Short mmCIF file of C-alpha atoms and ligand atoms in Angstrom, two decimals:
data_model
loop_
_atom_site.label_atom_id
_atom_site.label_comp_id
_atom_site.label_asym_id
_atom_site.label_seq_id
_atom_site.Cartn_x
_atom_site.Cartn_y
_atom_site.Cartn_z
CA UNK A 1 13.70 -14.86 17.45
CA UNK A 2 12.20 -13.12 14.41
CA UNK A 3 11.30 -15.69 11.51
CA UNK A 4 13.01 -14.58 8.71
CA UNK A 5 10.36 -12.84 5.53
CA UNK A 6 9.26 -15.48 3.09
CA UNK A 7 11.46 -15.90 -0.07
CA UNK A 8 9.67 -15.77 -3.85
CA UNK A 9 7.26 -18.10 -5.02
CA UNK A 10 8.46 -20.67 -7.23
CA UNK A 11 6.26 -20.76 -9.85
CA UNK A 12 5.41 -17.38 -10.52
CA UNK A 13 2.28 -18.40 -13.28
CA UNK A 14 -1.00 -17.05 -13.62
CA UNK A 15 -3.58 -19.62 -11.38
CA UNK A 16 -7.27 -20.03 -10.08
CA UNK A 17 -6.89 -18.04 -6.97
CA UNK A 18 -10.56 -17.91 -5.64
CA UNK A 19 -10.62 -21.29 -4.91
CA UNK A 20 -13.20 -23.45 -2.79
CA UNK A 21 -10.10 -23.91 -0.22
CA UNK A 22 -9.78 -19.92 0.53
CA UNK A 23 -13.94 -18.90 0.21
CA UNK A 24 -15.16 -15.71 0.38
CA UNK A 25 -16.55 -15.09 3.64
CA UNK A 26 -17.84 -11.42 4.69
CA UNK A 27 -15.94 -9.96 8.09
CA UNK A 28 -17.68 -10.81 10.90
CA UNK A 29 -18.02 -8.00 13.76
CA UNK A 30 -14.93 -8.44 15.31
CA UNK A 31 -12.77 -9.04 12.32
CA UNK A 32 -10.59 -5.81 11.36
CA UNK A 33 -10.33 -3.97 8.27
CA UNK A 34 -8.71 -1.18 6.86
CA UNK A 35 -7.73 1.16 3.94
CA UNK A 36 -5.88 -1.20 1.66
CA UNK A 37 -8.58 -3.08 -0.28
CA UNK A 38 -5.90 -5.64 -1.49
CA UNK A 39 -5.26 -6.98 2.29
CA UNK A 40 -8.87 -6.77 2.58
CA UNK A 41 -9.53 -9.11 0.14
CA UNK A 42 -6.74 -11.44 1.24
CA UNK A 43 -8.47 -11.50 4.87
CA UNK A 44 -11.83 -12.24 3.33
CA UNK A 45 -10.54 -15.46 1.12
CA UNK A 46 -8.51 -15.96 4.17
CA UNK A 47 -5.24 -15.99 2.97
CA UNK A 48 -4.53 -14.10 5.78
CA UNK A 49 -6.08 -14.30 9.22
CA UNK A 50 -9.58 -13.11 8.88
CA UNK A 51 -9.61 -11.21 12.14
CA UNK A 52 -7.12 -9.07 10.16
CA UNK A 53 -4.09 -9.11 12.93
CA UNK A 54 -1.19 -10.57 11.03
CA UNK A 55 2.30 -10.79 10.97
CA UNK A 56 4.61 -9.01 8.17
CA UNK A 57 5.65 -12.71 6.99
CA UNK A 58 2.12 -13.44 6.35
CA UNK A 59 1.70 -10.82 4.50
CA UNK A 60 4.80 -11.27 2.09
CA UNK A 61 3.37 -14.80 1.56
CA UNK A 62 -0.01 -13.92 0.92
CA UNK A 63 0.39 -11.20 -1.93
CA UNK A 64 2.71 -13.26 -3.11
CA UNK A 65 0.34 -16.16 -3.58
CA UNK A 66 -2.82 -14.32 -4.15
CA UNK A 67 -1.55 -11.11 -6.62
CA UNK A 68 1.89 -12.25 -7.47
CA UNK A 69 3.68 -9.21 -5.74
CA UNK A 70 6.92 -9.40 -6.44
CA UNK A 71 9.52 -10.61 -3.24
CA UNK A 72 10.89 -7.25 -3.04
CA UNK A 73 7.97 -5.26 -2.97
CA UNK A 74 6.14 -7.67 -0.83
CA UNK A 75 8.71 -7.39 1.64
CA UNK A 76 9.55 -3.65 1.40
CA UNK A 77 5.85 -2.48 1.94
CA UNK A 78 5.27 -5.53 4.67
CA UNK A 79 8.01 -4.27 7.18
CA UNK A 80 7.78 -0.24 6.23
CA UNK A 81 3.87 -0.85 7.13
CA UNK A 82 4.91 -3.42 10.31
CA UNK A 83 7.68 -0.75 11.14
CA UNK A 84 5.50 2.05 11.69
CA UNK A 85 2.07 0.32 12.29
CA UNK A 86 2.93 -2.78 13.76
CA UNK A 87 3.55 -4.05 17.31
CA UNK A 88 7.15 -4.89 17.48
CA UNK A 89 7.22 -6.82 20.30
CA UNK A 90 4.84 -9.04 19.14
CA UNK A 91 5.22 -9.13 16.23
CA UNK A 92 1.27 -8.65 15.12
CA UNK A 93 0.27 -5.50 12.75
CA UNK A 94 -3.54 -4.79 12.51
CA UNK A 95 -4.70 -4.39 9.13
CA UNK A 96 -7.05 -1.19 10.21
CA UNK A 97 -7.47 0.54 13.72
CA UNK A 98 -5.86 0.17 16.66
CA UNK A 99 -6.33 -3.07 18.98
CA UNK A 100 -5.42 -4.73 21.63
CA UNK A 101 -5.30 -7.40 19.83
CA UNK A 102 -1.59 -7.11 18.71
CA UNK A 103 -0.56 -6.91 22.20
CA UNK A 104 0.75 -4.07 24.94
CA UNK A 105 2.10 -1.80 23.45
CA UNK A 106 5.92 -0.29 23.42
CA UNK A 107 5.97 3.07 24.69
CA UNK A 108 5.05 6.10 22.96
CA UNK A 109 5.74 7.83 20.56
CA UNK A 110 5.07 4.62 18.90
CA UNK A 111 2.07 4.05 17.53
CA UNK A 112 0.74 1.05 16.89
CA UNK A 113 -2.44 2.07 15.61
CA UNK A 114 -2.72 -0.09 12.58
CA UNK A 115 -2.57 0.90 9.25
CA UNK A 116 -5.48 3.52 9.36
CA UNK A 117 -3.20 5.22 10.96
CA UNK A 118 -2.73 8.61 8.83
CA UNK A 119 0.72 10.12 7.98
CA UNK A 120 3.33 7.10 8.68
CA UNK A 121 1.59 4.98 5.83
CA UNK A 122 -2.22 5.51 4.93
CA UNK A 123 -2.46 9.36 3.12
CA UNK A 124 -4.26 11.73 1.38
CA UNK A 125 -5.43 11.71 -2.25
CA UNK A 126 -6.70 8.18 -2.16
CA UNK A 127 -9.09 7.27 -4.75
CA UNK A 128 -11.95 5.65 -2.72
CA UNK A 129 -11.15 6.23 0.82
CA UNK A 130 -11.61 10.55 1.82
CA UNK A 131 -8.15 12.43 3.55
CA UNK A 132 -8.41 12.37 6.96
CA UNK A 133 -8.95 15.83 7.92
CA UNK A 134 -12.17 15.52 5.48
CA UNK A 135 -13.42 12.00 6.84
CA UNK A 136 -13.18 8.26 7.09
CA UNK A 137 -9.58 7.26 6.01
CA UNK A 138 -10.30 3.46 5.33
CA UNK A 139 -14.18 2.44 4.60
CA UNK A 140 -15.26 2.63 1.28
CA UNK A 141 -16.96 6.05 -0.24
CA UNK A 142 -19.04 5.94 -3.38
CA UNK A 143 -19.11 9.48 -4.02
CA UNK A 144 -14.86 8.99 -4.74
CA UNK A 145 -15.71 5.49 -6.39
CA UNK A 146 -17.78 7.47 -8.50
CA UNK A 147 -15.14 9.45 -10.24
CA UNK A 148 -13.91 6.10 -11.66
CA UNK A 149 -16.00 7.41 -14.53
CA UNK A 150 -12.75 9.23 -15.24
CA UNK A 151 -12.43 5.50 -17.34
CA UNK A 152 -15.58 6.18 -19.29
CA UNK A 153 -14.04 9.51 -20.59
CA UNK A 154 -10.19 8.28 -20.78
CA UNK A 155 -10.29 4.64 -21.00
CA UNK A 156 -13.60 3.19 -23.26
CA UNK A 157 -15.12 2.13 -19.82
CA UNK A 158 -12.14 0.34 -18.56
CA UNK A 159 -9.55 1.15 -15.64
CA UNK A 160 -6.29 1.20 -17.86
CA UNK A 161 -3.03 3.20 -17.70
CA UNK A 162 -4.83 5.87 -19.98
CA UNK A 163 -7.36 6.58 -16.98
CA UNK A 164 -4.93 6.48 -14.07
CA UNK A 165 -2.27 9.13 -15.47
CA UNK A 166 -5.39 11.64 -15.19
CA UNK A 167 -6.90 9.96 -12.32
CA UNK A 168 -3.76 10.23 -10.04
CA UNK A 169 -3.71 14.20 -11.18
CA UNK A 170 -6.80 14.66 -10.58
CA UNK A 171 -6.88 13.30 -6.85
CA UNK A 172 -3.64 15.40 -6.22
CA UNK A 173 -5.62 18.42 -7.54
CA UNK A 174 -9.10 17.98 -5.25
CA UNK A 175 -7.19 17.40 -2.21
CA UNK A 176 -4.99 20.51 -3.05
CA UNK A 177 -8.34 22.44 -3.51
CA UNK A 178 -10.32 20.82 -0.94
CA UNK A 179 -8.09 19.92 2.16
CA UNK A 180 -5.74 22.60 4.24
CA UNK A 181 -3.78 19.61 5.67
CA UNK A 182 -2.68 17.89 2.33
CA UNK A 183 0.23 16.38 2.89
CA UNK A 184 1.84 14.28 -0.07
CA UNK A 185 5.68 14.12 0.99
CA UNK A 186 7.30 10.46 1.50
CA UNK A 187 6.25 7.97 2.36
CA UNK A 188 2.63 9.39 0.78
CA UNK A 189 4.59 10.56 -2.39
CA UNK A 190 5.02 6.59 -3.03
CA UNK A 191 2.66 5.09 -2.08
CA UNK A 192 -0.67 7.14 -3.88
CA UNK A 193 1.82 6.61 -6.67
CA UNK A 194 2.26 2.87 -6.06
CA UNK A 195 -1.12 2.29 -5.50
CA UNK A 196 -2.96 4.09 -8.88
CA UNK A 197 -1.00 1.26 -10.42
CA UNK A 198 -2.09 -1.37 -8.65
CA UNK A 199 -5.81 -2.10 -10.36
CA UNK A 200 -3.97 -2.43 -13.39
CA UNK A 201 -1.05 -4.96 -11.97
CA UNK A 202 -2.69 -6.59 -9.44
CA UNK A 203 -6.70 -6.74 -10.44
CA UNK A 204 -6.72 -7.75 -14.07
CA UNK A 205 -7.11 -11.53 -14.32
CA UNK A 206 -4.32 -13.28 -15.07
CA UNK A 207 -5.11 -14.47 -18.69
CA UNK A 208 -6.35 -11.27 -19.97
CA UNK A 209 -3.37 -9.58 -22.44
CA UNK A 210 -5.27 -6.47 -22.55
CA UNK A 211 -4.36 -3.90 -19.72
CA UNK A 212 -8.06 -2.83 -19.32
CA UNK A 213 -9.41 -3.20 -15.86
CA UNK A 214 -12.98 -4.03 -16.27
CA UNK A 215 -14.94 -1.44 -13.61
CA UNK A 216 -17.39 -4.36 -12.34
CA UNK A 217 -14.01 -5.95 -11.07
CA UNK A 218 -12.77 -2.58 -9.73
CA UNK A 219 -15.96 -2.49 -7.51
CA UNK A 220 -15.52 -5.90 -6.11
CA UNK A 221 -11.89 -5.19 -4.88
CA UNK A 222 -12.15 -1.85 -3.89
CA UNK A 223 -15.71 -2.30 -2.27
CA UNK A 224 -16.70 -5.64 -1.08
CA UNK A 225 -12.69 -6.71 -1.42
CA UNK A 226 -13.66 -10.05 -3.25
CA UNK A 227 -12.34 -12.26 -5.89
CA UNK A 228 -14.35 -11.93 -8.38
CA UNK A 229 -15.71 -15.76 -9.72
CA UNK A 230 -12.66 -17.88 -11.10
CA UNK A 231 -10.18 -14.84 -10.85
CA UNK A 232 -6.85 -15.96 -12.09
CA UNK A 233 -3.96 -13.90 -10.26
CA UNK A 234 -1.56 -11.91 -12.51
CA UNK A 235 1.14 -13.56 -14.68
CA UNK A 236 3.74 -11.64 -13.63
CA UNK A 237 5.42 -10.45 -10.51
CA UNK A 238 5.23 -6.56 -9.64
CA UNK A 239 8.87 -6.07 -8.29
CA UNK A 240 9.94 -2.84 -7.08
CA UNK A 241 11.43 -1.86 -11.14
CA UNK A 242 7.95 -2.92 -12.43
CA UNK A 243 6.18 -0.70 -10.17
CA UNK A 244 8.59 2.56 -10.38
CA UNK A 245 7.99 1.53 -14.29
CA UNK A 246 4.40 2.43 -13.94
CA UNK A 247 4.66 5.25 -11.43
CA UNK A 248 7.02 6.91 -14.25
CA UNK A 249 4.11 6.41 -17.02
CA UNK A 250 1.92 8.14 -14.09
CA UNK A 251 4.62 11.28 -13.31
CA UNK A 252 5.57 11.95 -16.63
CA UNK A 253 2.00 12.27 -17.97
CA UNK A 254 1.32 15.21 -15.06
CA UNK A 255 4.83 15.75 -12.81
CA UNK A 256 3.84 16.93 -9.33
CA UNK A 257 6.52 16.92 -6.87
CA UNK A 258 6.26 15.76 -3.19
CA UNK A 259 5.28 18.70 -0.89
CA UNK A 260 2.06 19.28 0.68
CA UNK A 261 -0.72 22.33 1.84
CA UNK A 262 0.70 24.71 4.34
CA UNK A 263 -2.89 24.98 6.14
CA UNK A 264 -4.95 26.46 3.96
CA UNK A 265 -6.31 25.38 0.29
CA UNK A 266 -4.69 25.75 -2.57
CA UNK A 267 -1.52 26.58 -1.31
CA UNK A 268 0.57 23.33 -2.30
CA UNK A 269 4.36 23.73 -2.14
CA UNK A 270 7.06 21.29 -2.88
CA UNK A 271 8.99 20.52 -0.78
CA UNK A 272 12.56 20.16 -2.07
CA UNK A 273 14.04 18.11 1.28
CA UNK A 274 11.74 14.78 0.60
CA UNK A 275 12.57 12.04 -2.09
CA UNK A 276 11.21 11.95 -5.59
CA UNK A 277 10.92 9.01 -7.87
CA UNK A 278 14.26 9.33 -9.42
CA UNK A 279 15.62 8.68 -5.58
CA UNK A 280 14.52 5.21 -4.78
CA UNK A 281 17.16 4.37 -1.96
CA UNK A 282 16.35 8.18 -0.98
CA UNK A 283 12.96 7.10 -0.19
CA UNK A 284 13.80 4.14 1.50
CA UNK A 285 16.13 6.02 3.67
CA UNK A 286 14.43 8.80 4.22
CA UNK A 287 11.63 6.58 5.65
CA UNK A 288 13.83 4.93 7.59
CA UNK A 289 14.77 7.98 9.40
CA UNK A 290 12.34 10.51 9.10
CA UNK A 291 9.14 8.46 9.30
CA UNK A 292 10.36 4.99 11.59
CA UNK A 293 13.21 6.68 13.74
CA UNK A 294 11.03 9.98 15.45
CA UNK A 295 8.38 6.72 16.55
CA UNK A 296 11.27 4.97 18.66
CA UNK A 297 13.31 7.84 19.52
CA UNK A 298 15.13 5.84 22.64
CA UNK A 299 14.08 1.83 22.33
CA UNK A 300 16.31 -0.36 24.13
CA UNK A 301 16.56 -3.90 24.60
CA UNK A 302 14.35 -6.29 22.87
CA UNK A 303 12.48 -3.29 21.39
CA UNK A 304 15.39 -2.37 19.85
CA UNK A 305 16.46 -5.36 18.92
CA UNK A 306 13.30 -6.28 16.93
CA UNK A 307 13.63 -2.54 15.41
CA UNK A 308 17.06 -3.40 13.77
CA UNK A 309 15.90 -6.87 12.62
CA UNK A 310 12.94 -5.38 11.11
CA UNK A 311 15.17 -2.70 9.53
CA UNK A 312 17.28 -5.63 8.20
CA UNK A 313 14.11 -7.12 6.53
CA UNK A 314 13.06 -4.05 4.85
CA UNK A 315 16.55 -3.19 3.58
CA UNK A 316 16.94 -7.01 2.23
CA UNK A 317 13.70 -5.78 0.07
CA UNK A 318 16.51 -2.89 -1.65
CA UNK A 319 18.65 -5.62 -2.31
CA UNK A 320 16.46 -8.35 -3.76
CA UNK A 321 15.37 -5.53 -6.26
CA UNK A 322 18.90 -4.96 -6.92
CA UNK A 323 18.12 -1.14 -6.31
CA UNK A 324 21.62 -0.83 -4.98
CA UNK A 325 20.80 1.36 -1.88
CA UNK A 326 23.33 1.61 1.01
CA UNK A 327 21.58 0.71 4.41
CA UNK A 328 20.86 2.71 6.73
CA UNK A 329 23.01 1.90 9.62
CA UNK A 330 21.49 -0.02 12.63
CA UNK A 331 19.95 2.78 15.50
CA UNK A 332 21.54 2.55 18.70
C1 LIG B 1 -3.94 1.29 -0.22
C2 LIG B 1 -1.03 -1.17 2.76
C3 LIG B 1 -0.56 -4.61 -0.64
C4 LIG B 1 -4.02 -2.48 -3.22
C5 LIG B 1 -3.21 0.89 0.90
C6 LIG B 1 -3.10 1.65 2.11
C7 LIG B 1 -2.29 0.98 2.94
C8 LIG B 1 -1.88 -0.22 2.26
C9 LIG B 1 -1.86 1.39 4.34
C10 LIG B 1 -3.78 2.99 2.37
C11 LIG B 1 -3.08 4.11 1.66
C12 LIG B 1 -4.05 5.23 1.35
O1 LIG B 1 -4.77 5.10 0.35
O2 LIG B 1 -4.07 6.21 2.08
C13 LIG B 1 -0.57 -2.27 2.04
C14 LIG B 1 0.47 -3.15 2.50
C15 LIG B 1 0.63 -4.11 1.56
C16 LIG B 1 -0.33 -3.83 0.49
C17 LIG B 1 1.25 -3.03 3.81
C18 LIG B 1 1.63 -5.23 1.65
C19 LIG B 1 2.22 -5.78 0.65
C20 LIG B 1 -1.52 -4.38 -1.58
C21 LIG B 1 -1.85 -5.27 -2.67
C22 LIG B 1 -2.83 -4.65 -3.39
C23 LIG B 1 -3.12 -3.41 -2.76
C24 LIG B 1 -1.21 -6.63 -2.94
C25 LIG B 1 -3.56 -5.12 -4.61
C26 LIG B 1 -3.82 -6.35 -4.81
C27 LIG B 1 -4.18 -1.22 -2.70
C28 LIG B 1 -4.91 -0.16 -3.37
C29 LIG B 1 -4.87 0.93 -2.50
C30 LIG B 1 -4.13 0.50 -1.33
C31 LIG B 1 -5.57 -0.22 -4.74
C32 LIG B 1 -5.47 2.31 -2.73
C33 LIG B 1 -6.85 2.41 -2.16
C34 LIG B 1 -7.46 3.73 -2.51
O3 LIG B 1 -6.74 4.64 -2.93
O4 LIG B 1 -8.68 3.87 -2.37
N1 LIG B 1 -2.48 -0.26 1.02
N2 LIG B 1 -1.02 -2.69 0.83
N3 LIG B 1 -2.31 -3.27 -1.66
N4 LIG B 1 -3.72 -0.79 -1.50
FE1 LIG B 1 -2.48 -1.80 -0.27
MG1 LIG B 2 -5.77 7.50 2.34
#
């Protein structure tokens, strides 16, 4: 049987999180990484396994512990990346490309490829890691780190809400301009949303009142995905109303709906079908059927049993949040 996701933390404080017992140590060659720099860094303090194969629980608990996610969130973007990235049957997700690590593999069209797998979770418009049709989805590129300057001209040299609301636009604008295959419907939509808040919830040290992400900071999360010395974790938890709170400060400041290139530049459209932010349970449903369903068109068995329990995990994320979403009803 499927263990059950982690509940909250009970003491949801600011601590020491780079501690002696949980050491940086750089991946060796067979230890995976990926596109999120947050799970990277939890893999390299190992407060998850540092080959980077993991199970969703292990996730909830760790950016919990290390970043003070909120329960909801944890467990909403655990099981919607297990769901579509993961290995089911096993119950192992890789944090980057596909292994065999996580086990066979149910038959396709599932995936299993990990979360550098594009479209299902990893998308375009990232701010340090190129669109796929351009490049390398999940290592690292300076040239895109670079335009973190964007804080020297918006935010006096600091990562801060000020800096994101044109840094998010400005993403969406050089992947409109640059790459035929944009795509920014759901989940994408969400998640480059999400995760231009994230420096600014999850990265500034605990103790510091300020909301200014110091860039030296930024480099050694997004980067070398490291704690930097003494690093406190936030004070509060980012639930799922905290971080559609700072995706609004984001939208409002340029609104762009979800929609994508139709194969050549500059030819962005919205598309009207997928979920904006106003829609939370419409995003969470719509993922549910339009992104996890078409990957298990026919399971059966204990394949389909671990689908529904999984689906059951990432609803109970709706109603922690309180976000008072109907649930999809079990597939069959
Ligand atoms: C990006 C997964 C938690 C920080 C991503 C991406 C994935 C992912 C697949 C790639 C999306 C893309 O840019 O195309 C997850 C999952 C999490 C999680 C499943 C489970 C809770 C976190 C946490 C943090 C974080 C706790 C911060 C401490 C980021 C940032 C990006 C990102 C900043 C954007 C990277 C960029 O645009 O260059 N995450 N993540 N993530 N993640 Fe995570
Ligand atoms: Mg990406």
């Amino acid at each position: 049987d499927l263990p059950s996701p982690p509940g909250p933390l009970s003491d949801t404080s600011a601590k020491l999180v780079n501690v002696p017992t949980h050491p940086y140590i750089a991946p060796g060659p067979n230890d995976i990484r990926g596109p999120c720099p947050g799970l990277n860094t939890l893999a390299n303090h190992g407060y998850i396994p540092r080959n980077g194969i993991v199970t969703p629980g292990q996730i909830v608990e760790a950016v919990q512990e290390g970043f003070n996610m909120g329960n909801d969130f944890a467990r909403f973007l655990a099981y919607a990346a297990h769901l579509v990235d993961g290995n089911l049957l096993t119950n192992l997700l890789s944090i980057g490309g596909k292994t065999l690590e996580t086990g066979p593999d149910p038959p396709a069209p599932a995936i299993v490829g990990g979360l550098n797998t594009h479209r299902v979770f990893e998308g375009d418009a990232s701010h340090t890691r190129v669109d796929t049709f351009l490049g390398d989805n999940h290592n690292f590129n300076e040239t895109l780190f670079d335009k973190v300057s964007f804080s020297n001209k918006f935010g006096n040299g600091f990562y801060n809400f000020a800096v994101a609301k044109e840094f998010r636009f400005q993403l969406i604008q050089d992947s409109i301009a640059a790459n035929s295959q944009f795509l920014f419907t759901l989940p994408r939509y969400f998640s480059a949303y999400s995760e231009s808040c994230f420096p600014i919830f999850f990265w500034i040290d605990g103790r510091n009142p300020t909301g200014n992400l110091d860039l030296d900071v930024a480099r050694s999360f997004f980067e070398t995905a490291r704690f930097p010395k003494g690093f406190f974790r936030a004070n509060t938890p980012t639930t799922l109303k905290r971080i559609l709170g700072g995706i609004d400060i984001l939208y409002d400041a340029h609104p762009v709906g979800p929609g994508a290139n139709n194969g050549t530049v500059n030819s962005y459209t919205v598309d009207p079908t997928s979920p904006d932010f106003s829609n939370f349970c419409g995003i969470y449903a719509g993922f549910v059927t339009h992104i996890v369903r078409p990957l298990y068109p026919d399971a059966q068995g204990p394949l389909l049993e671990a689908l529904n329990k999984n689906l059951d995990f990432l609803y109970s994320a709706t109603v922690i949040g309180n976000m008072g979403c109907t649930q999809v009803p079990h597939f069959t």
